[in-house]
């Protein structure tokens, strides 16, 4: 087995265990056993359990970011629609990821430094994506945003309650309804007045 295949086998085993038991209850020995390799083999690929958790968390966030990118790039839609589409895609991606097991959300939100590191990286990429969308929308005359970077950070702060763990504290239909109401408020603040 080559290094890439072995690494993927370890990540898949860790993913199954983390979804079921969560980061706190999963050990490197558990991952090794699930992957069918020795503990030393796991350490050849990853420096620690936290490194495994961080990589899996980053991959979860990448799924969310990819969904946002697709929605933000939707040709034929206004920039306001793209902004709403990106935020809706974000929410749907979180919901989809959460359906992956009892502890699937732990890779988005828990006390683990690895998850926090992945989350911070995601936040920076998410800000850049929204700032670019806001900048291009302003250049096209559809949006009116003086500082796209600041506005992106404000929007993400406003939408913080539409991220794990908060989105799982209410029924999904209610979260979607509240998100739609937030869109009306946010878009009212950034759409260019004609």
Coordinates of N, CA and C in Angstrom, one line a residue:
X1 N 0.9 -1.2 0.0 CA 0.0 0.0 0.0 C 0.9 1.2 0.0
X2 N 0.6 2.2 -0.9 CA 1.4 3.4 -0.9 C 1.0 4.4 0.2
X3 N 1.8 5.4 0.4 CA 1.6 6.3 1.5 C 0.3 7.0 1.4
X4 N -0.1 7.4 0.2 CA -1.4 8.1 0.0 C -2.5 7.3 0.3
X5 N -2.5 6.0 -0.1 CA -3.6 5.1 0.2 C -3.7 4.8 1.7
X6 N -2.5 4.6 2.3 CA -2.5 4.4 3.8 C -3.0 5.6 4.6
X7 N -2.6 6.8 4.1 CA -3.1 8.0 4.8 C -4.6 8.1 4.7
X8 N -5.1 7.8 3.5 CA -6.6 7.9 3.3 C -7.3 6.8 4.1
X9 N -6.7 5.6 4.2 CA -7.3 4.6 5.0 C -7.4 5.0 6.5
X10 N -6.4 5.6 7.0 CA -6.4 6.1 8.3 C -7.4 7.2 8.5
X11 N -7.5 8.1 7.6 CA -8.5 9.2 7.7 C -9.9 8.7 7.6
X12 N -10.2 7.7 6.8 CA -11.5 7.2 6.7 C -11.9 6.5 8.0
X13 N -10.9 5.7 8.6 CA -11.2 5.0 9.8 C -11.5 6.1 10.9
X14 N -10.6 7.1 11.0 CA -10.8 8.2 12.0 C -12.1 8.8 11.8
X15 N -12.5 9.1 10.6 CA -13.8 9.8 10.3 C -15.0 8.9 10.8
X16 N -14.9 7.7 10.6 CA -16.0 6.8 11.1 C -16.1 6.9 12.6
X17 N -14.9 6.8 13.3 CA -14.9 6.8 14.7 C -15.3 8.1 15.3
X18 N -14.8 9.2 14.7 CA -15.1 10.5 15.2 C -16.6 10.9 15.0
X19 N -17.2 10.4 13.9 CA -18.7 10.6 13.8 C -19.5 9.9 14.8
X20 N -19.0 8.8 15.2 CA -19.7 7.9 16.2 C -19.4 8.3 17.6
X21 N -18.1 8.5 17.9 CA -17.7 8.7 19.3 C -17.3 10.1 19.7
X22 N -16.9 10.9 18.7 CA -16.5 12.3 18.9 C -15.0 12.3 19.2
X23 N -14.4 13.5 19.1 CA -12.9 13.6 19.2 C -12.4 13.3 20.6
X24 N -13.2 13.6 21.7 CA -12.7 13.3 23.0 C -12.6 11.9 23.3
X25 N -13.5 11.0 22.8 CA -13.5 9.6 23.1 C -12.7 8.7 22.2
X26 N -12.2 9.3 21.1 CA -11.5 8.5 20.1 C -10.0 8.7 20.3
X27 N -9.3 7.6 20.4 CA -7.8 7.6 20.6 C -7.1 7.2 19.3
X28 N -5.8 7.4 19.3 CA -5.0 7.0 18.1 C -5.0 5.5 18.0
X29 N -5.0 4.8 19.2 CA -5.1 3.3 19.2 C -6.4 2.9 18.5
X30 N -7.5 3.6 18.8 CA -8.8 3.2 18.2 C -8.7 3.4 16.7
X31 N -8.1 4.5 16.3 CA -8.0 4.8 14.8 C -7.2 3.7 14.1
X32 N -6.1 3.3 14.8 CA -5.2 2.3 14.2 C -5.9 1.0 14.1
X33 N -6.6 0.6 15.1 CA -7.4 -0.7 15.1 C -8.5 -0.6 14.0
X34 N -9.2 0.5 13.9 CA -10.3 0.6 12.9 C -9.7 0.6 11.5
X35 N -8.5 1.2 11.3 CA -7.8 1.2 10.0 C -7.1 -0.1 9.7
X36 N -6.9 -0.9 10.7 CA -6.2 -2.2 10.4 C -4.7 -2.0 10.3
X37 N -4.2 -1.0 11.0 CA -2.7 -0.7 10.9 C -2.2 -0.6 12.4
X38 N -0.9 -0.6 12.5 CA -0.4 -0.4 13.8 C -0.4 1.1 14.3
X39 N -0.3 1.3 15.6 CA -0.3 2.7 16.1 C 0.9 3.5 15.5
X40 N 2.0 2.8 15.4 CA 3.2 3.5 14.8 C 2.9 3.9 13.4
X41 N 2.2 3.2 12.6 CA 1.8 3.5 11.2 C 1.0 4.8 11.2
X42 N 0.1 4.9 12.2 CA -0.7 6.2 12.2 C 0.2 7.4 12.5
X43 N 1.2 7.2 13.4 CA 2.1 8.3 13.7 C 3.1 8.6 12.6
X44 N 3.3 7.6 11.7 CA 4.1 7.9 10.5 C 3.4 8.9 9.6
X45 N 2.0 8.9 9.6 CA 1.2 9.8 8.7 C 0.8 11.1 9.4
X46 N 0.6 11.0 10.8 CA 0.1 12.1 11.5 C 0.9 12.3 12.8
X47 N 1.2 13.5 13.2 CA 2.0 13.7 14.4 C 1.2 13.4 15.7
X48 N -0.2 13.5 15.6 CA -1.0 13.4 16.8 C -2.4 13.2 16.4
X49 N -3.2 12.8 17.3 CA -4.7 12.7 17.1 C -5.2 14.1 16.7
X50 N -4.7 15.2 17.2 CA -5.2 16.5 16.9 C -4.9 16.8 15.4
X51 N -3.8 16.3 14.9 CA -3.5 16.5 13.4 C -4.6 15.8 12.6
X52 N -5.0 14.6 13.0 CA -6.0 13.9 12.3 C -7.4 14.7 12.3
X53 N -7.7 15.1 13.5 CA -8.9 15.8 13.7 C -8.9 17.1 12.9
X54 N -7.8 17.8 12.9 CA -7.7 19.1 12.1 C -7.9 18.8 10.6
X55 N -7.3 17.8 10.1 CA -7.4 17.5 8.7 C -8.9 17.1 8.4
X56 N -9.5 16.3 9.2 CA -10.9 16.0 8.9 C -11.8 17.2 9.1
X57 N -11.5 18.0 10.1 CA -12.3 19.3 10.2 C -12.2 20.2 9.0
X58 N -10.9 20.3 8.6 CA -10.7 21.2 7.4 C -11.4 20.6 6.2
X59 N -11.5 19.3 6.0 CA -12.2 18.7 4.9 C -13.7 19.0 5.0
X60 N -14.2 19.0 6.2 CA -15.6 19.3 6.4 C -15.9 20.8 6.0
X61 N -15.0 21.6 6.4 CA -15.2 23.0 6.1 C -15.0 23.3 4.6
X62 N -14.1 22.5 4.0 CA -13.9 22.7 2.5 C -15.2 22.3 1.8
X63 N -15.9 21.3 2.2 CA -17.2 21.0 1.6 C -18.2 22.2 1.7
X64 N -18.2 22.8 2.8 CA -19.1 24.0 3.0 C -18.6 25.1 2.1
X65 N -17.3 25.4 2.1 CA -16.8 26.4 1.2 C -17.0 26.2 -0.3
X66 N -16.8 24.9 -0.7 CA -17.1 24.6 -2.1 C -18.5 24.9 -2.5
X67 N -19.5 24.5 -1.6 CA -20.9 24.8 -1.9 C -21.1 26.3 -2.0
X68 N -20.5 27.1 -1.1 CA -20.6 28.5 -1.2 C -20.0 29.1 -2.5
X69 N -18.9 28.5 -2.9 CA -18.2 29.0 -4.1 C -19.1 28.7 -5.4
X70 N -19.7 27.6 -5.4 CA -20.6 27.2 -6.5 C -21.7 28.2 -6.6
X71 N -22.4 28.5 -5.5 CA -23.5 29.4 -5.5 C -23.1 30.9 -5.8
X72 N -21.9 31.3 -5.3 CA -21.4 32.6 -5.6 C -21.0 32.8 -7.0
X73 N -20.7 31.7 -7.7 CA -20.3 31.8 -9.1 C -21.4 31.6 -10.1
X74 N -22.6 31.5 -9.6 CA -23.8 31.2 -10.5 C -24.0 32.3 -11.5
X75 N -23.7 32.1 -12.7 CA -23.9 33.0 -13.8 C -25.4 33.3 -14.0
X76 N -25.7 34.4 -14.5 CA -27.1 34.7 -14.8 C -27.9 35.2 -13.6
X77 N -27.2 35.2 -12.4 CA -27.9 35.7 -11.2 C -27.3 37.0 -10.8
X78 N -28.2 37.8 -10.1 CA -27.6 39.1 -9.6 C -26.7 38.8 -8.5
X79 N -25.9 39.8 -8.1 CA -24.9 39.6 -7.0 C -25.7 39.5 -5.7
X80 N -26.8 40.1 -5.6 CA -27.6 39.9 -4.4 C -28.1 38.5 -4.3
X81 N -28.5 37.9 -5.4 CA -29.0 36.5 -5.4 C -27.8 35.6 -5.1
X82 N -26.6 35.9 -5.6 CA -25.4 35.1 -5.4 C -25.1 35.1 -3.9
X83 N -25.2 36.3 -3.3 CA -24.9 36.4 -1.9 C -25.8 35.5 -1.1
X84 N -27.1 35.6 -1.3 CA -28.1 34.8 -0.6 C -27.8 33.3 -1.0
X85 N -27.5 33.0 -2.2 CA -27.3 31.7 -2.6 C -26.1 31.1 -1.9
X86 N -25.0 31.9 -1.7 CA -23.8 31.4 -1.0 C -24.2 31.1 0.5
X87 N -24.9 32.0 1.1 CA -25.3 31.8 2.5 C -26.3 30.6 2.7
X88 N -27.2 30.5 1.7 CA -28.1 29.3 1.8 C -27.3 28.0 1.6
X89 N -26.4 28.0 0.6 CA -25.6 26.8 0.4 C -24.8 26.5 1.6
X90 N -24.3 27.5 2.3 CA -23.5 27.2 3.5 C -24.4 26.5 4.6
X91 N -25.6 27.0 4.7 CA -26.5 26.4 5.7 C -26.9 25.0 5.3
X92 N -27.2 24.7 4.0 CA -27.5 23.4 3.6 C -26.3 22.4 3.8
X93 N -25.1 22.9 3.5 CA -23.9 22.1 3.6 C -23.7 21.7 5.1
X94 N -23.9 22.6 6.0 CA -23.8 22.3 7.4 C -24.9 21.2 7.8
X95 N -26.1 21.4 7.3 CA -27.1 20.4 7.6 C -26.7 19.0 7.1
X96 N -26.3 19.0 5.9 CA -25.9 17.7 5.2 C -24.7 17.1 6.0
X97 N -23.8 17.9 6.4 CA -22.6 17.3 7.2 C -23.1 16.8 8.5
X98 N -24.1 17.5 9.1 CA -24.6 17.0 10.5 C -25.3 15.7 10.4
X99 N -25.8 15.4 9.2 CA -26.5 14.1 9.1 C -25.6 12.9 9.1
X100 N -24.3 13.1 9.2 CA -23.3 12.1 9.2 C -23.0 11.3 10.4
X101 N -23.7 11.5 11.5 CA -23.5 10.7 12.7 C -23.7 11.6 13.9
X102 N -23.8 10.9 15.1 CA -24.1 11.6 16.3 C -23.1 12.7 16.7
X103 N -21.8 12.5 16.3 CA -20.8 13.5 16.6 C -20.3 14.2 15.4
X104 N -21.0 14.2 14.3 CA -20.5 14.8 13.0 C -20.3 16.3 13.2
X105 N -21.1 16.9 14.0 CA -20.9 18.4 14.2 C -19.7 18.7 15.0
X106 N -19.2 17.8 15.8 CA -18.0 18.0 16.6 C -16.8 18.5 15.7
X107 N -16.8 18.1 14.5 CA -15.7 18.6 13.6 C -15.9 20.0 13.1
X108 N -17.0 20.6 13.4 CA -17.3 22.0 13.2 C -17.2 22.8 14.4
X109 N -17.5 22.2 15.5 CA -17.6 23.0 16.8 C -17.4 22.1 18.0
X110 N -16.3 22.3 18.6 CA -16.0 21.6 19.9 C -14.8 22.3 20.5
X111 N -14.4 21.9 21.6 CA -13.3 22.6 22.3 C -11.9 22.2 21.8
X112 N -11.8 21.4 20.8 CA -10.5 20.9 20.3 C -9.8 22.0 19.6
X113 N -8.5 22.2 20.0 CA -7.7 23.2 19.3 C -7.6 23.0 17.8
X114 N -7.6 21.7 17.4 CA -7.5 21.4 16.0 C -8.8 21.9 15.3
X115 N -9.9 21.7 15.9 CA -11.2 22.2 15.2 C -11.2 23.7 15.2
X116 N -10.7 24.3 16.3 CA -10.7 25.8 16.3 C -9.7 26.3 15.2
X117 N -8.6 25.6 15.0 CA -7.7 26.0 13.9 C -8.3 25.9 12.6
X118 N -9.0 24.8 12.3 CA -9.7 24.6 11.0 C -10.7 25.7 10.8
X119 N -11.5 26.0 11.9 CA -12.5 26.9 11.9 C -12.0 28.3 11.5
X120 N -10.9 28.7 12.1 CA -10.3 30.0 11.9 C -9.8 30.1 10.4
X121 N -9.2 29.1 9.9 CA -8.8 29.1 8.5 C -10.0 29.2 7.6
X122 N -11.1 28.4 7.9 CA -12.3 28.5 7.1 C -12.9 29.9 7.1
X123 N -12.9 30.5 8.3 CA -13.5 31.9 8.4 C -12.7 32.9 7.5
X124 N -11.4 32.8 7.5 CA -10.6 33.6 6.6 C -11.0 33.4 5.1
X125 N -11.1 32.2 4.7 CA -11.5 31.9 3.3 C -12.9 32.3 3.0
X126 N -13.8 32.1 4.0 CA -15.2 32.5 3.8 C -15.3 34.1 3.7
X127 N -14.5 34.8 4.5 CA -14.5 36.2 4.4 C -14.0 36.7 3.0
X128 N -12.9 36.1 2.6 CA -12.4 36.4 1.3 C -13.4 36.2 0.2
X129 N -14.1 35.1 0.2 CA -15.1 34.8 -0.8 C -16.2 35.8 -0.8
X130 N -16.8 36.1 0.4 CA -17.9 37.1 0.4 C -17.4 38.5 0.1
X131 N -16.2 38.9 0.5 CA -15.6 40.2 0.2 C -15.5 40.3 -1.3
X132 N -15.0 39.3 -2.0 CA -14.9 39.3 -3.4 C -16.2 39.5 -4.1
X133 N -17.2 38.7 -3.6 CA -18.5 38.8 -4.2 C -19.1 40.2 -4.0
X134 N -18.9 40.8 -2.8 CA -19.4 42.2 -2.5 C -18.7 43.2 -3.4
X135 N -17.4 43.0 -3.6 CA -16.6 43.9 -4.4 C -17.0 43.9 -5.8
X136 N -17.2 42.7 -6.4 CA -17.7 42.6 -7.8 C -19.1 43.1 -7.9
X137 N -19.9 42.9 -7.0 CA -21.3 43.4 -7.0 C -21.3 44.9 -7.0
X138 N -20.4 45.5 -6.2 CA -20.4 47.0 -6.1 C -19.8 47.5 -7.5
X139 N -18.8 46.9 -8.0 CA -18.3 47.3 -9.3 C -19.3 47.2 -10.4
X140 N -20.2 46.2 -10.3 CA -21.2 46.0 -11.3 C -22.4 47.0 -11.1
X141 N -22.4 47.7 -10.0 CA -23.5 48.7 -9.7 C -24.7 48.1 -9.1
X142 N -24.6 46.8 -8.7 CA -25.8 46.1 -8.1 C -25.8 46.2 -6.6
X143 N -24.6 46.3 -6.0 CA -24.5 46.4 -4.6 C -23.8 47.8 -4.2
X144 N -24.0 48.2 -3.0 CA -23.4 49.5 -2.6 C -22.7 49.2 -1.3
X145 N -21.4 48.9 -1.4 CA -20.6 48.5 -0.3 C -19.3 49.3 -0.3
X146 N -19.1 50.1 0.7 CA -17.9 51.0 0.8 C -16.6 50.2 1.1
X147 N -16.8 49.2 2.0 CA -15.6 48.4 2.5 C -16.0 46.9 2.4
X148 N -15.8 46.3 1.3 CA -16.2 44.9 1.2 C -15.6 43.9 2.2
X149 N -14.4 44.2 2.6 CA -13.8 43.3 3.7 C -14.5 43.4 5.0
X150 N -14.7 44.7 5.4 CA -15.4 44.9 6.7 C -16.9 44.4 6.6
X151 N -17.5 44.6 5.4 CA -18.9 44.2 5.3 C -19.0 42.7 5.3
X152 N -18.0 42.0 4.7 CA -18.0 40.5 4.7 C -17.9 40.0 6.2
X153 N -17.1 40.7 7.0 CA -16.9 40.3 8.4 C -18.2 40.5 9.2
X154 N -18.9 41.7 8.9 CA -20.1 42.0 9.6 C -21.2 41.0 9.2
X155 N -21.3 40.7 7.9 CA -22.3 39.7 7.5 C -22.1 38.3 8.2
X156 N -20.8 37.9 8.2 CA -20.5 36.6 8.9 C -20.8 36.7 10.4
X157 N -20.6 37.8 11.0 CA -20.9 38.0 12.4 C -22.4 37.9 12.6
X158 N -23.2 38.5 11.7 CA -24.6 38.5 11.7 C -25.2 37.1 11.5
X159 N -24.5 36.3 10.7 CA -24.9 34.9 10.4 C -24.3 33.9 11.3
X160 N -23.6 34.3 12.3 CA -23.0 33.4 13.2 C -24.0 32.4 13.9
X161 N -25.2 32.9 14.1 CA -26.2 32.0 14.7 C -26.7 31.0 13.7
X162 N -26.3 31.1 12.4 CA -26.7 30.1 11.4 C -25.5 29.1 11.1
X163 N -24.7 28.8 12.2 CA -23.6 27.9 12.1 C -23.7 26.9 13.3
X164 N -23.0 25.8 13.2 CA -23.0 24.9 14.3 C -22.5 25.6 15.6
X165 N -22.9 25.3 16.7 CA -24.0 24.3 17.1 C -25.4 24.9 17.1
X166 N -25.5 26.3 16.9 CA -26.7 27.0 17.1 C -27.8 26.5 16.1
X167 N -27.4 26.1 14.9 CA -28.5 25.7 13.9 C -29.1 24.4 14.3
X168 N -28.5 23.7 15.2 CA -29.1 22.4 15.6 C -29.9 22.5 16.9
X169 N -30.1 23.7 17.4 CA -30.9 23.9 18.6 C -32.3 24.1 18.3
X170 N -32.7 24.3 17.1 CA -34.1 24.5 16.7 C -34.4 23.6 15.5
X171 N -35.6 23.4 15.2 CA -36.0 22.6 14.0 C -35.5 23.3 12.7
X172 N -35.1 22.5 11.8 CA -34.4 23.0 10.6 C -35.3 23.9 9.8
X173 N -36.6 23.6 9.8 CA -37.5 24.5 9.0 C -37.5 25.9 9.7
X174 N -37.4 26.0 11.0 CA -37.4 27.3 11.7 C -36.1 28.0 11.4
X175 N -35.0 27.3 11.4 CA -33.7 27.9 11.0 C -33.7 28.4 9.6
X176 N -34.3 27.7 8.7 CA -34.3 28.2 7.3 C -35.2 29.4 7.2
X177 N -36.3 29.4 7.9 CA -37.2 30.6 8.0 C -36.5 31.8 8.5
X178 N -35.8 31.6 9.6 CA -35.1 32.7 10.2 C -33.9 33.2 9.3
X179 N -33.3 32.3 8.6 CA -32.2 32.7 7.7 C -32.8 33.5 6.6
X180 N -33.9 33.1 6.1 CA -34.6 33.9 5.0 C -34.9 35.3 5.5
X181 N -35.3 35.5 6.7 CA -35.6 36.8 7.3 C -34.3 37.6 7.4
X182 N -33.2 36.9 7.8 CA -31.9 37.6 7.9 C -31.5 38.1 6.5
X183 N -31.7 37.3 5.5 CA -31.3 37.7 4.1 C -32.0 39.0 3.8
X184 N -33.3 39.2 4.1 CA -34.0 40.4 3.7 C -33.3 41.6 4.4
X185 N -32.9 41.4 5.7 CA -32.3 42.5 6.4 C -30.9 42.8 5.8
X186 N -30.1 41.8 5.6 CA -28.8 42.0 5.1 C -28.8 42.6 3.7
X187 N -29.6 42.0 2.8 CA -29.7 42.5 1.5 C -30.2 44.0 1.4
X188 N -31.1 44.3 2.3 CA -31.6 45.7 2.4 C -30.5 46.7 2.7
X189 N -29.4 46.2 3.3 CA -28.3 47.0 3.6 C -27.2 47.1 2.6
X190 N -27.2 46.2 1.6 CA -26.1 46.2 0.6 C -26.5 46.4 -0.8
X191 N -27.8 46.2 -1.1 CA -28.3 46.4 -2.5 C -28.3 47.8 -2.8
X192 N -27.8 48.2 -4.0 CA -27.6 49.5 -4.5 C -29.0 50.1 -4.7
X193 N -29.2 51.4 -4.2 CA -30.5 52.1 -4.4 C -30.5 52.7 -5.7
X194 N -31.5 52.6 -6.5 CA -31.6 53.2 -7.8 C -32.6 54.2 -7.9

